[in-house]
Each structure stands twice: as C-alpha cells, then as structure tokens.
mmCIF file of C-alpha atoms in Angstrom:
data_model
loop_
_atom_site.group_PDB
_atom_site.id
_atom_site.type_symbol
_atom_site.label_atom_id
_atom_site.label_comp_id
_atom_site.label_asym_id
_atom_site.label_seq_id
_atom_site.Cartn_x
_atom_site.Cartn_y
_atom_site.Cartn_z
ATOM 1 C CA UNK A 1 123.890 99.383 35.836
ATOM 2 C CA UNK A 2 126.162 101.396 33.921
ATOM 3 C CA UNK A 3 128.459 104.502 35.143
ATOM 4 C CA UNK A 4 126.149 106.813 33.668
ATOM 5 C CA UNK A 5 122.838 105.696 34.900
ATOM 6 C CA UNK A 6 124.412 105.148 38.620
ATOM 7 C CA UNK A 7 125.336 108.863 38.137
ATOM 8 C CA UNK A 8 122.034 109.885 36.698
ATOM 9 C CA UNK A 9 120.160 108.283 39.826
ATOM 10 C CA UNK A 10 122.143 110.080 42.553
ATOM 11 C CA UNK A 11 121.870 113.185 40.803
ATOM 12 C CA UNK A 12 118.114 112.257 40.510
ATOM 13 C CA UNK A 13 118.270 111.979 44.680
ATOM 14 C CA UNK A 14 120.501 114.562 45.214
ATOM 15 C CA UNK A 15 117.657 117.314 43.642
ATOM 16 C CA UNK A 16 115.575 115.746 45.386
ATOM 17 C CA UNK A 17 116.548 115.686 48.915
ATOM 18 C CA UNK A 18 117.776 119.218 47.890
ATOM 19 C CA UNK A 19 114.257 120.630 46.980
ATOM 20 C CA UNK A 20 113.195 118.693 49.970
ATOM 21 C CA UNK A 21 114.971 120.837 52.177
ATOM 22 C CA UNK A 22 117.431 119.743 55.380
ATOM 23 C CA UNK A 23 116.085 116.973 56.846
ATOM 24 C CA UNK A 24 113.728 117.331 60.400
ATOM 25 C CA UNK A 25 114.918 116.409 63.500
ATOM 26 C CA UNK A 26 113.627 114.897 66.127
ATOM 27 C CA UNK A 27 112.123 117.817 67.906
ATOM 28 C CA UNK A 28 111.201 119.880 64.216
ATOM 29 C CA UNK A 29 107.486 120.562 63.307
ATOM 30 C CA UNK A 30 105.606 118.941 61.749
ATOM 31 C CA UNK A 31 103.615 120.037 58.772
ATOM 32 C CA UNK A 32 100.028 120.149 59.210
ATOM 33 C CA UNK A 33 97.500 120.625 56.012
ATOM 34 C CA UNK A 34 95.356 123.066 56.214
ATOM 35 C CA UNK A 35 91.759 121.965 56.925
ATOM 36 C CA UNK A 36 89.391 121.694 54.224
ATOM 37 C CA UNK A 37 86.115 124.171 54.618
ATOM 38 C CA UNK A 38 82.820 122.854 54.228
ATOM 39 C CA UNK A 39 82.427 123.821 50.591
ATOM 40 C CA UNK A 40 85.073 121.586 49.769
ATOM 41 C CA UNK A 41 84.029 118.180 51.048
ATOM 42 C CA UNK A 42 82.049 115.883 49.077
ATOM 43 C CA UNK A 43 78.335 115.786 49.866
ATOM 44 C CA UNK A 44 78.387 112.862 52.498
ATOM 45 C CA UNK A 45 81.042 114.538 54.359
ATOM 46 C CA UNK A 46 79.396 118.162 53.950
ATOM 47 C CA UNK A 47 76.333 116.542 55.840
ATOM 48 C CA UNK A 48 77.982 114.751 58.528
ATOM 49 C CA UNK A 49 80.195 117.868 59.184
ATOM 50 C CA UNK A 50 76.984 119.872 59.240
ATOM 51 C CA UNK A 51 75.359 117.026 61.493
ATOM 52 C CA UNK A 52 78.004 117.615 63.941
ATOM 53 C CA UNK A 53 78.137 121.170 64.190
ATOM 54 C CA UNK A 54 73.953 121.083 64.722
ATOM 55 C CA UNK A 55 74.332 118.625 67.872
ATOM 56 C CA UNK A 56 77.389 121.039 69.492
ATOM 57 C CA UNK A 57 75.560 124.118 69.169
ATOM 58 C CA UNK A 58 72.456 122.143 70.704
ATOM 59 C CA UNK A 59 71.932 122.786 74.358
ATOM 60 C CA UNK A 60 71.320 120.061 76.679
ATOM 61 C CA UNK A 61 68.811 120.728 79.307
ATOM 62 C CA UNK A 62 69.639 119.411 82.547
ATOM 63 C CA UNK A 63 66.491 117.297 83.362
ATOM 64 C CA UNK A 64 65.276 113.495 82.840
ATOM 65 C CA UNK A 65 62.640 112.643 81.329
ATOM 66 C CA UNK A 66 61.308 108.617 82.079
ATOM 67 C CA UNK A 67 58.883 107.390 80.627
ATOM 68 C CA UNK A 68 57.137 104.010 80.592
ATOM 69 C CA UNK A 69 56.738 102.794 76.754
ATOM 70 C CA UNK A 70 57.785 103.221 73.450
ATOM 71 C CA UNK A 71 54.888 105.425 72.416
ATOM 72 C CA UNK A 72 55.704 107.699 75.392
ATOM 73 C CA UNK A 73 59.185 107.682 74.318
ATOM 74 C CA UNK A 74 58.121 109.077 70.773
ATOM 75 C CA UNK A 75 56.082 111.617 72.518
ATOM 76 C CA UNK A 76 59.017 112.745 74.781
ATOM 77 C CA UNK A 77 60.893 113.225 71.730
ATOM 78 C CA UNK A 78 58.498 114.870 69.463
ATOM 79 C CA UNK A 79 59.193 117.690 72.040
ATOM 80 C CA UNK A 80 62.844 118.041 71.320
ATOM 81 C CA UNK A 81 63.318 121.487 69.068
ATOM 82 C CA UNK A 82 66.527 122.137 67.042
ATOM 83 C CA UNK A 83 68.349 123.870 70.370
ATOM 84 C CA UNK A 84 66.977 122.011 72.753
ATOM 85 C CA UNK A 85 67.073 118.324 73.711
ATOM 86 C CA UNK A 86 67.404 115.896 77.154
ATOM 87 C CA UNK A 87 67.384 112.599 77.653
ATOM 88 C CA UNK A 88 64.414 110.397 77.708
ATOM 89 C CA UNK A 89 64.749 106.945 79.122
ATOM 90 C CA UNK A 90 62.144 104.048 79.424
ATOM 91 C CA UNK A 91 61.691 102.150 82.376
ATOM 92 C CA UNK A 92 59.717 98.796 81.325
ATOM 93 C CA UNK A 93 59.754 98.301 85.513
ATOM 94 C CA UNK A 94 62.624 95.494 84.886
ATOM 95 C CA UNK A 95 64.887 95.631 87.548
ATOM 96 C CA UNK A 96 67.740 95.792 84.790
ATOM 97 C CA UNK A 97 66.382 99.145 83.834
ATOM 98 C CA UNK A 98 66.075 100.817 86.870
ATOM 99 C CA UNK A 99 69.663 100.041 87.659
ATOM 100 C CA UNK A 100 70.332 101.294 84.098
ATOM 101 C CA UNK A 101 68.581 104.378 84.926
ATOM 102 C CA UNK A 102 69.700 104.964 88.261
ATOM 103 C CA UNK A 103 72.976 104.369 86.828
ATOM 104 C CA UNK A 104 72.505 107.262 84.152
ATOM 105 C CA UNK A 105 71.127 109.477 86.364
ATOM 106 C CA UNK A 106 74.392 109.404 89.264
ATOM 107 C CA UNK A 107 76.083 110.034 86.392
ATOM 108 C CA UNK A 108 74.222 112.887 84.270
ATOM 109 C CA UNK A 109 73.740 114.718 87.287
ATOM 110 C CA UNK A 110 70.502 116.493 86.334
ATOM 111 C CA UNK A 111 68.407 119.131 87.698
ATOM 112 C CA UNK A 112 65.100 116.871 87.853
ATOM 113 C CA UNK A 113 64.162 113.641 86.651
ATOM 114 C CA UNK A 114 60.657 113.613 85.499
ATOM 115 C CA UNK A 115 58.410 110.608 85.125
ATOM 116 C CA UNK A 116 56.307 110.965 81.954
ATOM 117 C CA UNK A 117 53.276 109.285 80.726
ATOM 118 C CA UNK A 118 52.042 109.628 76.639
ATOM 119 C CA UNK A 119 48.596 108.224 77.592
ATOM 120 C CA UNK A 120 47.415 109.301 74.465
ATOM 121 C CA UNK A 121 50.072 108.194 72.192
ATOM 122 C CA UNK A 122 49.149 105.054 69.739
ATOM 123 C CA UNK A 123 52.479 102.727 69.114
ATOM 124 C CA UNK A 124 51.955 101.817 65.475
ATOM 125 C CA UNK A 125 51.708 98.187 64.817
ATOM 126 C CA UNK A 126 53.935 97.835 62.138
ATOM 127 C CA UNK A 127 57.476 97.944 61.579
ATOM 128 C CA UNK A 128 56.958 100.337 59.143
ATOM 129 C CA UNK A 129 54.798 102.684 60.786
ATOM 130 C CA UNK A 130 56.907 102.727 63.473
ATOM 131 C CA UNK A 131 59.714 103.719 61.277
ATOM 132 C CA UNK A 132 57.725 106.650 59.697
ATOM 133 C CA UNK A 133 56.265 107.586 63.375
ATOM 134 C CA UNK A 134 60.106 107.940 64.664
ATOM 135 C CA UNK A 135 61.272 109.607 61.310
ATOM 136 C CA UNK A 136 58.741 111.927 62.072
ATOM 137 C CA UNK A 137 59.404 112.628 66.137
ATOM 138 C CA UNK A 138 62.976 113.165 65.106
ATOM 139 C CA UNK A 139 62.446 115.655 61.784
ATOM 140 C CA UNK A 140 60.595 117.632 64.075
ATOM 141 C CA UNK A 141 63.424 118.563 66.493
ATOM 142 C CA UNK A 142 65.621 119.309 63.588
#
C-alpha cells in the first residue's frame, strides 16, 4: 500500500467514526427504530398483525364447554362470535382425555364447565367436507 492510500483510508475512518459520533458505553442507550404502522407492512404481515390484534381484543368467557365428538365440537364452535370465544374440549371417554381435561380445567380456572351434546350435528364423511364444515364454523366467529 502506498503512503497515500494508507493516508486516504484513515482519513476515510476518521470521517467516519466522526459522523458516527463518540462511541457508547457500556451503560449508553441503545437506539431503537421506530415501529412500522400497519400501512407499511407487506400484505402477509398486515394480516397477521391484524390477526393478532382481533384475538387480544377478543374476550374469553370463563366457562368450559365438553363435548363428546367432533361434530359437537363444530357445533360448539359455530357459536363463537368475533368478541366472544371459550374453550371447547372433547372427551372421547379415554381415560387420557379426562386427565387432559381435568388437567385444563385446574388450570383455566373457569366459572362452569358445561357438558355439551350436538345431537343433531352430521360429521361429514369426507376429508374435504370436513374441511369446508370447519372453514365454515370458524368464518362465522370472525
């Protein structure tokens, strides 16, 4: 490297670190972006932002709802609105899933729990009715 070069490259650093400003110490700030608003994400992030806020300004209500079978399940849920939801759990009468449930429950706290029977529900029979059935429940409560 010649002189002039060497010279160029620490005058190079010296504006640099200069237009940097004095270096931060341990205990200094440290700069935080400002966050982006909505209107500035891209569209996948604009959704799941707007996801998010919909489920914290959803209220919870305090109460179990168990229910025996899928279909029952989808009829629990076809209840939800777009404020309100609680959880709906089956019990299939396993042993594992009254422990699950009895688990949930010492642990939710709620005000009831609430067995729950869709009698008149029909479980679809395919895969893809069942898909468009829960696509359904669920557009419903948003």
């Amino acid at each position: 490297m010649t002189g002039l070069s060497s010279i160029s490259c620490v005058i190079v650093v010296a504006m640099t670190m200069a237009a940097a400003g004095p270096p931060a110490g341990p205990g200094a700030p440290v700069p935080v972006p400002a966050p982006a608003t909505i209107d500035q994400l891209d569209p996948p992030r604009r959704l799941g932002a707007r996801s998010v806020a919909a489920l914290h300004t959803r209220e919870i209500i305090p109460d179990v709802v168990i229910v025996p079978d899928a279909a029952s399940y989808l009829g629990a849920i076809e209840a939800w609105t777009s404020d309100r939801f609680w959880p709906v759990l089956i019990d299939d009468g396993s042993l594992e899933a009254r422990d699950d449930i009895a688990r949930f429950v010492r642990g939710f706290a709620p005000r009831r729990v609430v067995r729950w029977s869709g009698r008149d529900r029909v479980w679809p029979e395919t895969p893809a009715g069942r898909v468009v059935a829960v696509e359904r429940a669920l557009a419903r409560a948003w």
